[in-house]
PDB file of C-alpha atoms and ligand atoms in Angstrom:
ATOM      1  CA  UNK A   1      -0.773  -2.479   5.537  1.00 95.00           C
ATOM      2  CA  UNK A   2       3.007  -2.507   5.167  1.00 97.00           C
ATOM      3  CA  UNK A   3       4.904  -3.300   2.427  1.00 98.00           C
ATOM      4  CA  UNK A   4       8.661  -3.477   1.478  1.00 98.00           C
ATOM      5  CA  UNK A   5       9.676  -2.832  -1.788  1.00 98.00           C
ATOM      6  CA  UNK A   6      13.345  -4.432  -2.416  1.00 98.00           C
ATOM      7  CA  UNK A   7      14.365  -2.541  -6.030  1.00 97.00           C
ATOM      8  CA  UNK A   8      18.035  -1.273  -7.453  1.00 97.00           C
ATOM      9  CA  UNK A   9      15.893   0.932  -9.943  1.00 96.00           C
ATOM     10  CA  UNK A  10      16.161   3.996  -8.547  1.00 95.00           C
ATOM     11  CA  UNK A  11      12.953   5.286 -10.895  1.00 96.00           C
ATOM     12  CA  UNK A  12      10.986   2.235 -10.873  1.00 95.00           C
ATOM     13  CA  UNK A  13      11.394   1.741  -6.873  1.00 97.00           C
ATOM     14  CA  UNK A  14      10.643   5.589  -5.985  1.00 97.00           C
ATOM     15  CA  UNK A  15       7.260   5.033  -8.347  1.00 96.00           C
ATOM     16  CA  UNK A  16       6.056   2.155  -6.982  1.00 96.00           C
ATOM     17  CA  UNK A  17       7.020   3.488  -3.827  1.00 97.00           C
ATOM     18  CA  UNK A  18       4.784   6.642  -4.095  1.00 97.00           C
ATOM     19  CA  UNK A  19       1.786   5.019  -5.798  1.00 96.00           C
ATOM     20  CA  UNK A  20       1.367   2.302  -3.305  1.00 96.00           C
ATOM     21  CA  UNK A  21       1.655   5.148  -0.756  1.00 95.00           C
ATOM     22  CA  UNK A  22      -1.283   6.790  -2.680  1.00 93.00           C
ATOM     23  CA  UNK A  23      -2.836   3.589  -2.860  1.00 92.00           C
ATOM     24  CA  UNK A  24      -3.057   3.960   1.213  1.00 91.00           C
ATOM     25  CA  UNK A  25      -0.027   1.361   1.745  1.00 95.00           C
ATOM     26  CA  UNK A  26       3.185   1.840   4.776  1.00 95.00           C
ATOM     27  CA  UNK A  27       6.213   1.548   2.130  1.00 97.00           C
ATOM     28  CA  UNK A  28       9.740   0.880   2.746  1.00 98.00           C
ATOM     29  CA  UNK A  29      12.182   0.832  -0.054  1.00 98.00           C
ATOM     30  CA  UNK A  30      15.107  -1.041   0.267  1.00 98.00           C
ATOM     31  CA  UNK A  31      17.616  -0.615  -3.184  1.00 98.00           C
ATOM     32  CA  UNK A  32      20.289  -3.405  -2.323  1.00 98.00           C
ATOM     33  CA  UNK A  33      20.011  -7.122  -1.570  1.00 98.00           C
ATOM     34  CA  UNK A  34      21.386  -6.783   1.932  1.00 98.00           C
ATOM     35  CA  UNK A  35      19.629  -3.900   3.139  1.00 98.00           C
ATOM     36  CA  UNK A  36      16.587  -5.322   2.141  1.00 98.00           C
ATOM     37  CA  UNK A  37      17.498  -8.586   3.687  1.00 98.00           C
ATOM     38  CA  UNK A  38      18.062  -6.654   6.870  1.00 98.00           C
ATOM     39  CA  UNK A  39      14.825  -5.033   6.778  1.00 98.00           C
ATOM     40  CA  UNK A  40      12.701  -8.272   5.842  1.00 98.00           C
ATOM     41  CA  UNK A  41      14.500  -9.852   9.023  1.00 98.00           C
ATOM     42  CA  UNK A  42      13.853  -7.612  11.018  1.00 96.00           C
ATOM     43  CA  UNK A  43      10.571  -5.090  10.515  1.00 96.00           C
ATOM     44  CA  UNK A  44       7.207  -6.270  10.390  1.00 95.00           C
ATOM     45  CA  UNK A  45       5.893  -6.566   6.944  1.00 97.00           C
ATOM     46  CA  UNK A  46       2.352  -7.541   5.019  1.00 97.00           C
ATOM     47  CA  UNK A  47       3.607  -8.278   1.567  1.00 98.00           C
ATOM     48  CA  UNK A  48       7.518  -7.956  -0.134  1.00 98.00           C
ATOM     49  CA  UNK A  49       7.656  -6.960  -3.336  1.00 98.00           C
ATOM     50  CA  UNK A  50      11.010  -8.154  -4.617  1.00 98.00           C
ATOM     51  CA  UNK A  51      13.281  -7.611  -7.325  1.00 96.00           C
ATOM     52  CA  UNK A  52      15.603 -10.627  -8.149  1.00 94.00           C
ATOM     53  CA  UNK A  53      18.073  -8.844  -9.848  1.00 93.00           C
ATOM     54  CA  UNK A  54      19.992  -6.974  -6.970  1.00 96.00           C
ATOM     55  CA  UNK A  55      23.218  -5.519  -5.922  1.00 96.00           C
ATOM     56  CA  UNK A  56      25.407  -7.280  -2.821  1.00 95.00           C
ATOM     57  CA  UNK A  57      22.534 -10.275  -2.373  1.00 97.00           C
ATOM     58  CA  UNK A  58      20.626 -11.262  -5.115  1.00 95.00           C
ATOM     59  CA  UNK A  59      17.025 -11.670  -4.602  1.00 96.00           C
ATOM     60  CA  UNK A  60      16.594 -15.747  -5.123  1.00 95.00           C
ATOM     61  CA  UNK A  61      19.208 -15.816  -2.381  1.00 96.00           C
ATOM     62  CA  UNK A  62      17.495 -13.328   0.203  1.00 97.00           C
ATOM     63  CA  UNK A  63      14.345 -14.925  -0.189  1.00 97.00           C
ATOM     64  CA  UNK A  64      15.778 -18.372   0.564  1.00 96.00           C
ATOM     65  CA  UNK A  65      17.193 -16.996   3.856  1.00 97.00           C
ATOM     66  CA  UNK A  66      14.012 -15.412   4.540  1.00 98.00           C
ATOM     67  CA  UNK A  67      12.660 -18.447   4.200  1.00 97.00           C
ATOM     68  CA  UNK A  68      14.762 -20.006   6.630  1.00 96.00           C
ATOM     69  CA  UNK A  69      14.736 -17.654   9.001  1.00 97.00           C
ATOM     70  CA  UNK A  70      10.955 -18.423   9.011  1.00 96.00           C
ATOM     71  CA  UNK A  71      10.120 -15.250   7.795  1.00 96.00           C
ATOM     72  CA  UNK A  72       6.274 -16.207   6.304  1.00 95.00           C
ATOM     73  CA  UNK A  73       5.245 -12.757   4.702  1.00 97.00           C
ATOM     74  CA  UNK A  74       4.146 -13.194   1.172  1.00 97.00           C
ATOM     75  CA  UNK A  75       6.468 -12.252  -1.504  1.00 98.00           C
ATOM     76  CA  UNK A  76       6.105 -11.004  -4.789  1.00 97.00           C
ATOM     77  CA  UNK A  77       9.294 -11.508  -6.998  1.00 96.00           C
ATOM     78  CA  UNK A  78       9.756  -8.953 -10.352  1.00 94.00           C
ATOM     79  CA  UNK A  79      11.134 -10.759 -12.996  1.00 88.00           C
ATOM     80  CA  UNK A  80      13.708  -8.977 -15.379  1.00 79.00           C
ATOM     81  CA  UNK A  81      11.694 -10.434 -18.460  1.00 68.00           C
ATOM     82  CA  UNK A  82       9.302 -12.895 -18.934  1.00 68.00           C
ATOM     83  CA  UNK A  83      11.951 -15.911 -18.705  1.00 77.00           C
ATOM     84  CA  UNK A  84      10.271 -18.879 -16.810  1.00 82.00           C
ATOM     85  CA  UNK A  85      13.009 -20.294 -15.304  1.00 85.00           C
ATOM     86  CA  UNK A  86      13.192 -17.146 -12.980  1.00 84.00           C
ATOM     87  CA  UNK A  87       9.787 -17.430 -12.726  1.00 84.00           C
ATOM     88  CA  UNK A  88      10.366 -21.123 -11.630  1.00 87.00           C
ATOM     89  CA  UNK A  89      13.187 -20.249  -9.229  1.00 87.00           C
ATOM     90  CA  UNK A  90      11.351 -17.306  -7.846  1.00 86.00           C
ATOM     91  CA  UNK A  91       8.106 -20.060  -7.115  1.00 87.00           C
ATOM     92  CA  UNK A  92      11.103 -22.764  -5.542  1.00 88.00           C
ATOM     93  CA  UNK A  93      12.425 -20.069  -3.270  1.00 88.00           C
ATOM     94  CA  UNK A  94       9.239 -19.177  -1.832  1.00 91.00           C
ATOM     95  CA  UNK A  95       7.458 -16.700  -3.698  1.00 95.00           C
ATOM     96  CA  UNK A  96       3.527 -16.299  -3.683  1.00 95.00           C
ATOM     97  CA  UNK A  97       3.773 -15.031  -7.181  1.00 95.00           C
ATOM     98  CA  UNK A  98       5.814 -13.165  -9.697  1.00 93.00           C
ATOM     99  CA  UNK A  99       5.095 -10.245 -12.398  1.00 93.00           C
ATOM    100  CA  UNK A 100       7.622  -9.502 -15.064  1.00 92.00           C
ATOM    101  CA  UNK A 101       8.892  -6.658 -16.066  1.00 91.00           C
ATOM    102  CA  UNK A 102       7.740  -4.111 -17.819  1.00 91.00           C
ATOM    103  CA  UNK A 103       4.322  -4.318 -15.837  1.00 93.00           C
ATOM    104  CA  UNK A 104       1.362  -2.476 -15.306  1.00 94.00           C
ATOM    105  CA  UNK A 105       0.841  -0.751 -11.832  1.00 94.00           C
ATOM    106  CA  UNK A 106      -2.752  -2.178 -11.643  1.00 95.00           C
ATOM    107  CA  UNK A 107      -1.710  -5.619 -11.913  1.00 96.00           C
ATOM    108  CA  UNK A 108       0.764  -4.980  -9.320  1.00 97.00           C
ATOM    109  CA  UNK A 109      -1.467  -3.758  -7.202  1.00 96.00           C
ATOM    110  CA  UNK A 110      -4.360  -6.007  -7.465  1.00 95.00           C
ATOM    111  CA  UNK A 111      -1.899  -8.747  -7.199  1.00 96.00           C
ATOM    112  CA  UNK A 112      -1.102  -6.997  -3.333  1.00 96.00           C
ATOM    113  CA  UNK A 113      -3.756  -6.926  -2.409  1.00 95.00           C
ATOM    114  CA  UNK A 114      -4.515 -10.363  -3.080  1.00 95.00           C
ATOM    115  CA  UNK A 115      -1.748 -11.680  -1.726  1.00 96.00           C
ATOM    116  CA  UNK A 116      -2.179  -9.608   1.552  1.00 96.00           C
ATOM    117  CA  UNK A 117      -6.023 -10.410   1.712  1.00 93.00           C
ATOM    118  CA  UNK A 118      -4.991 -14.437   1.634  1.00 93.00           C
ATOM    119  CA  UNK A 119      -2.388 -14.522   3.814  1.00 93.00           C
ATOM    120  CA  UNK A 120      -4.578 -13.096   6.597  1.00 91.00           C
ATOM    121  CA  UNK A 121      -7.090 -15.926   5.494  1.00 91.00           C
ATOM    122  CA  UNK A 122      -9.841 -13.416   3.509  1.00 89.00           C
ATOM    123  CA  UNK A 123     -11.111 -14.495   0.304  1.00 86.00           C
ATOM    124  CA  UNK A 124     -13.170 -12.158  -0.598  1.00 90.00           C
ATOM    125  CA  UNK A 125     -11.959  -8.480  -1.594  1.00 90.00           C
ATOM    126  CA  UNK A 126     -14.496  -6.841   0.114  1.00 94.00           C
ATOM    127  CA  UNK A 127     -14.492  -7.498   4.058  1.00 95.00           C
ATOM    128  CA  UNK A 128     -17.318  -6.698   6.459  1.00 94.00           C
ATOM    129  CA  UNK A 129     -17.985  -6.477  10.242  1.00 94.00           C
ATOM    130  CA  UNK A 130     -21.994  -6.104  10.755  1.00 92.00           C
ATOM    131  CA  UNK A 131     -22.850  -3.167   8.915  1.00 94.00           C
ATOM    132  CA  UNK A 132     -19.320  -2.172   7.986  1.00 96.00           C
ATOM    133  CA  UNK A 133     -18.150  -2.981   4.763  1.00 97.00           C
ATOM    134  CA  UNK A 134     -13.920  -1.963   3.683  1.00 96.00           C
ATOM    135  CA  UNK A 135     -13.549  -2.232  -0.319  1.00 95.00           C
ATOM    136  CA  UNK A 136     -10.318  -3.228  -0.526  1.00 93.00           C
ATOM    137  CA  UNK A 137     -10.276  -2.421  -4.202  1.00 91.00           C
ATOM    138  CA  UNK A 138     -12.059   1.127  -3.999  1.00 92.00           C
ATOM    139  CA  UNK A 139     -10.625   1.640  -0.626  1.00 92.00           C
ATOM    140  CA  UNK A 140     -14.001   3.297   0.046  1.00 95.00           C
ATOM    141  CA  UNK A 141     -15.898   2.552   3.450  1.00 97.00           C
ATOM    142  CA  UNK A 142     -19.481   2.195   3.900  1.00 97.00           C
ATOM    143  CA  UNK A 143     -21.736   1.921   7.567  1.00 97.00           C
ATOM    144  CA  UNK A 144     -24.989   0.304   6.416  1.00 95.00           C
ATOM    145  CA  UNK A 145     -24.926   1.472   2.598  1.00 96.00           C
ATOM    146  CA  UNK A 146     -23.724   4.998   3.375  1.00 97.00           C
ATOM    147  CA  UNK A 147     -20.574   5.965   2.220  1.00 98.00           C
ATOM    148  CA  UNK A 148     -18.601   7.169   5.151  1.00 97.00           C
ATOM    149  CA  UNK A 149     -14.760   9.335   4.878  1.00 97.00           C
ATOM    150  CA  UNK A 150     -12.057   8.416   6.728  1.00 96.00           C
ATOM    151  CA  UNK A 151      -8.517   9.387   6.761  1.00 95.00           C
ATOM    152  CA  UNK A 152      -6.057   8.016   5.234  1.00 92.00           C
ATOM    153  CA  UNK A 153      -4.686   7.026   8.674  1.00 92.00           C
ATOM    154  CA  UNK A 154      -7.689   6.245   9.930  1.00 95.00           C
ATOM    155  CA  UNK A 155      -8.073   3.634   6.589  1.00 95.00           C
ATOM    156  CA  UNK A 156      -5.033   1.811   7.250  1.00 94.00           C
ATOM    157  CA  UNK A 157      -5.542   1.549  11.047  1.00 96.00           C
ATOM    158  CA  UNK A 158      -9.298  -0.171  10.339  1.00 97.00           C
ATOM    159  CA  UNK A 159      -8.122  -2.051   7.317  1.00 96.00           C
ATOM    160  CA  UNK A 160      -5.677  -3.780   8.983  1.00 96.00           C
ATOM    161  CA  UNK A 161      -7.872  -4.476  12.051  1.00 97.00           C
ATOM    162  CA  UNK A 162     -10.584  -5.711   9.568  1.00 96.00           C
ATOM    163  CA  UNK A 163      -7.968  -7.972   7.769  1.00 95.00           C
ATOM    164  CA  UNK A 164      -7.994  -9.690  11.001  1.00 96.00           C
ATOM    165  CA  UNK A 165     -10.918  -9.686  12.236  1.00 95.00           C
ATOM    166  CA  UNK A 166     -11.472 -11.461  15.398  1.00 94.00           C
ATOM    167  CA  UNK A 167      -8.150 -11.160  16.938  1.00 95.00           C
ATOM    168  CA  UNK A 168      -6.651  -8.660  19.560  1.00 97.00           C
ATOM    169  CA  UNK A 169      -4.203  -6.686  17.823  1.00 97.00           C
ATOM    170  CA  UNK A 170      -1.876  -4.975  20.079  1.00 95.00           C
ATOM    171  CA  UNK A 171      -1.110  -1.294  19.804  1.00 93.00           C
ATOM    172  CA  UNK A 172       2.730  -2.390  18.730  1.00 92.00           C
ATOM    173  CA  UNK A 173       1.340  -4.225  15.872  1.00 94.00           C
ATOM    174  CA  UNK A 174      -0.414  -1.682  14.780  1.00 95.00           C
ATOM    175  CA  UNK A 175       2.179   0.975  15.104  1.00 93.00           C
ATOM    176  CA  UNK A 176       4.137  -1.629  12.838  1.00 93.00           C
ATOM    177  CA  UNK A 177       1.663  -1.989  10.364  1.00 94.00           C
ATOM    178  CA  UNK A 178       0.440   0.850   9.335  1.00 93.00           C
ATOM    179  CA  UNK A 179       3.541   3.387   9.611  1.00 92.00           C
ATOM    180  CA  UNK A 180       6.900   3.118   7.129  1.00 90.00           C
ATOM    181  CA  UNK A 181      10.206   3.119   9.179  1.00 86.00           C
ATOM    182  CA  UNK A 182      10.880   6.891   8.594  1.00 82.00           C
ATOM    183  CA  UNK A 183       7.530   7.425  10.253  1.00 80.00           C
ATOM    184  CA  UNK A 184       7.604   9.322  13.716  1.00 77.00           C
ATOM    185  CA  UNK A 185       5.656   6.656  15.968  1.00 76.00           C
ATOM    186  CA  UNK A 186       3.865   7.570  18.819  1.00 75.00           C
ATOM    187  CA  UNK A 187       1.223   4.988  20.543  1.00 70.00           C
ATOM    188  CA  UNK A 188      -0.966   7.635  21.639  1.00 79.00           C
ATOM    189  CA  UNK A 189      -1.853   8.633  18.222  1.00 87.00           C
ATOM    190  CA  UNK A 190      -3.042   4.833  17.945  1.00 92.00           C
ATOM    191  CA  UNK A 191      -5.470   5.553  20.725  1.00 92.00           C
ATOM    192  CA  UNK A 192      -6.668   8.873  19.009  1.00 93.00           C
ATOM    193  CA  UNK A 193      -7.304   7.064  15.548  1.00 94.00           C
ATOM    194  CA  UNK A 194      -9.502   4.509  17.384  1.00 96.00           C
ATOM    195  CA  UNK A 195     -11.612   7.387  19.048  1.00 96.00           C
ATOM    196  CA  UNK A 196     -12.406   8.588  15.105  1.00 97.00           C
ATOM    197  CA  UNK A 197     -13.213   5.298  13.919  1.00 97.00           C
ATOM    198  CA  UNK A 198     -15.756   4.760  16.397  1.00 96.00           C
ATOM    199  CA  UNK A 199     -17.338   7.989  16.421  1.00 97.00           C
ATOM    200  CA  UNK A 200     -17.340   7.514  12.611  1.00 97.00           C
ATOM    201  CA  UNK A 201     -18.573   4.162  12.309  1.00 96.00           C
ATOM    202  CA  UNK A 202     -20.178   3.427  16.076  1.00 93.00           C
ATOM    203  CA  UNK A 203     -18.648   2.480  19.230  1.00 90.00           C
ATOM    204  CA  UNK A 204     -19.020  -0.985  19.360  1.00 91.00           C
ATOM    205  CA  UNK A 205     -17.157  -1.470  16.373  1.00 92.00           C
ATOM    206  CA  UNK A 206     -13.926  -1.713  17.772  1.00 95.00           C
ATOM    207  CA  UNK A 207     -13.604  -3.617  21.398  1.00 95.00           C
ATOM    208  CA  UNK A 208     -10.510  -2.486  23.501  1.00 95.00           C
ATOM    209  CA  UNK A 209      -9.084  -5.210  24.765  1.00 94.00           C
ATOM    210  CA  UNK A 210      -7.520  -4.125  28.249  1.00 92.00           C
ATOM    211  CA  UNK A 211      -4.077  -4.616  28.737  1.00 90.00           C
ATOM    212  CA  UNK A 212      -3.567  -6.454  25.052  1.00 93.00           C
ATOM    213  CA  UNK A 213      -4.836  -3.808  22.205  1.00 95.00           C
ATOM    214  CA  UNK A 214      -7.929  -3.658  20.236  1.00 97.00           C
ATOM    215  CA  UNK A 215     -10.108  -6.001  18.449  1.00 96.00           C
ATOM    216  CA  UNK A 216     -12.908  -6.204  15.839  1.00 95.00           C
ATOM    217  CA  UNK A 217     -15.605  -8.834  15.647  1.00 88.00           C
ATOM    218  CA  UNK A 218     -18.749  -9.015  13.830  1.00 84.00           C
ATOM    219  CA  UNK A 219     -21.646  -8.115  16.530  1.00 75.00           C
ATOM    220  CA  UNK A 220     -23.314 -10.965  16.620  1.00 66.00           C
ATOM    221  CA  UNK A 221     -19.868 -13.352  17.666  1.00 57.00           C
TER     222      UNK A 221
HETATM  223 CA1   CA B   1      17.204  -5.040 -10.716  1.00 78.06          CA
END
């Protein structure tokens, strides 16, 4: 999963930045209002986390022309303190939800994952395909009880396939979603990842769709 981080705090965005990274996330960090607005416009994102107070664009403001520009990715706005009318402006302009500052990393990152988890229509933390279950939370894999290791790279690439389960995802989409920007992309590693996964977890897990990408269904669909 990728995630933009939008924060002028050059120590609270470089934290967040390399805990969620840690936490097996694709982060981009963005420290001005139009920079960030740039990148929300124009890279393809799971989640924003978004400070509202900003240099050059504010953050109510870039979220509002987010929102016009039909940009649906779910947002989640830090406010400076716990005042509500930024909490209420934040909600107006399109936010999915809002933590003020100071926070705890935690809740910031069990509110991602929520946020990410609904927006891709999962309600449940804990997603399965037959006898695969993902943990969201532990980020800890298991193939019919037994705990099984994958990379980290491996992780994101079946996590997001998992998060939408049932679809073909195209090798582009993938590339987008589970490398930052700064990441050297190459399609063919795509291809390699998949080979893991299924000798990890069994072939069938993951169908190649030819000509479109790849996609993951419960067997017995
Ligand atoms: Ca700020």
């Amino acid at each position: 999963m990728r995630v933009l981080i939008v924060e002028d705090e050059p120590t609270l965005g470089q934290q967040l930045k390399s805990t969620l990274e840690s936490n097996g996330y694709a982060i981009d960090l963005s420290t001005d209002g139009e920079d960030g607005h740039f990148m929300g416009a124009t890279e393809e994102y799971d989640a924003v986390i978004l400070d509202l107070g900003l240099p050059e664009i504010d953050g109510l403001t870039v979220l509002d022309r987010w929102r016009k520009e039909d940009r649906n990715f779910p947002v989640l706005v830090l406010t400076a303190r716990d005042s509500w009318s930024d909490k209420v402006a934040g909600l107006d302009a399109g936010a999915d939800d809002y933590l003020a500052k100071p926070f705890q990393t935690e809740e910031l990152i069990a509110r991602l994952r929520a946020l990410i988890r609904r927006a891709s229509g999962n309600a449940s933390s804990e997603l399965t395909a037959g006898d695969v279950r993902l943990d969201t939370r532990s980020g800890k894999v298991t193939l019919g009880g037994s705990p099984v290791k994958l990379t980290a790279q491996e992780y994101k690439l079946l996590s997001y396939l998992m998060h939408h389960k049932g679809k073909v995802v195209s090798r582009t989409e993938l590339i987008e979603h589970i490398y930052d920007q700064d990441f050297d992309r190459d399609s063919n590693t795509i291809e390699v990842f998949v080979t893991r996964i299924r000798k990890k977890l069994g072939a069938e897990v993951i169908s190649t769709v030819r000509g479109l990408g790849y996609s993951l269904e419960d067997p017995d669909s």
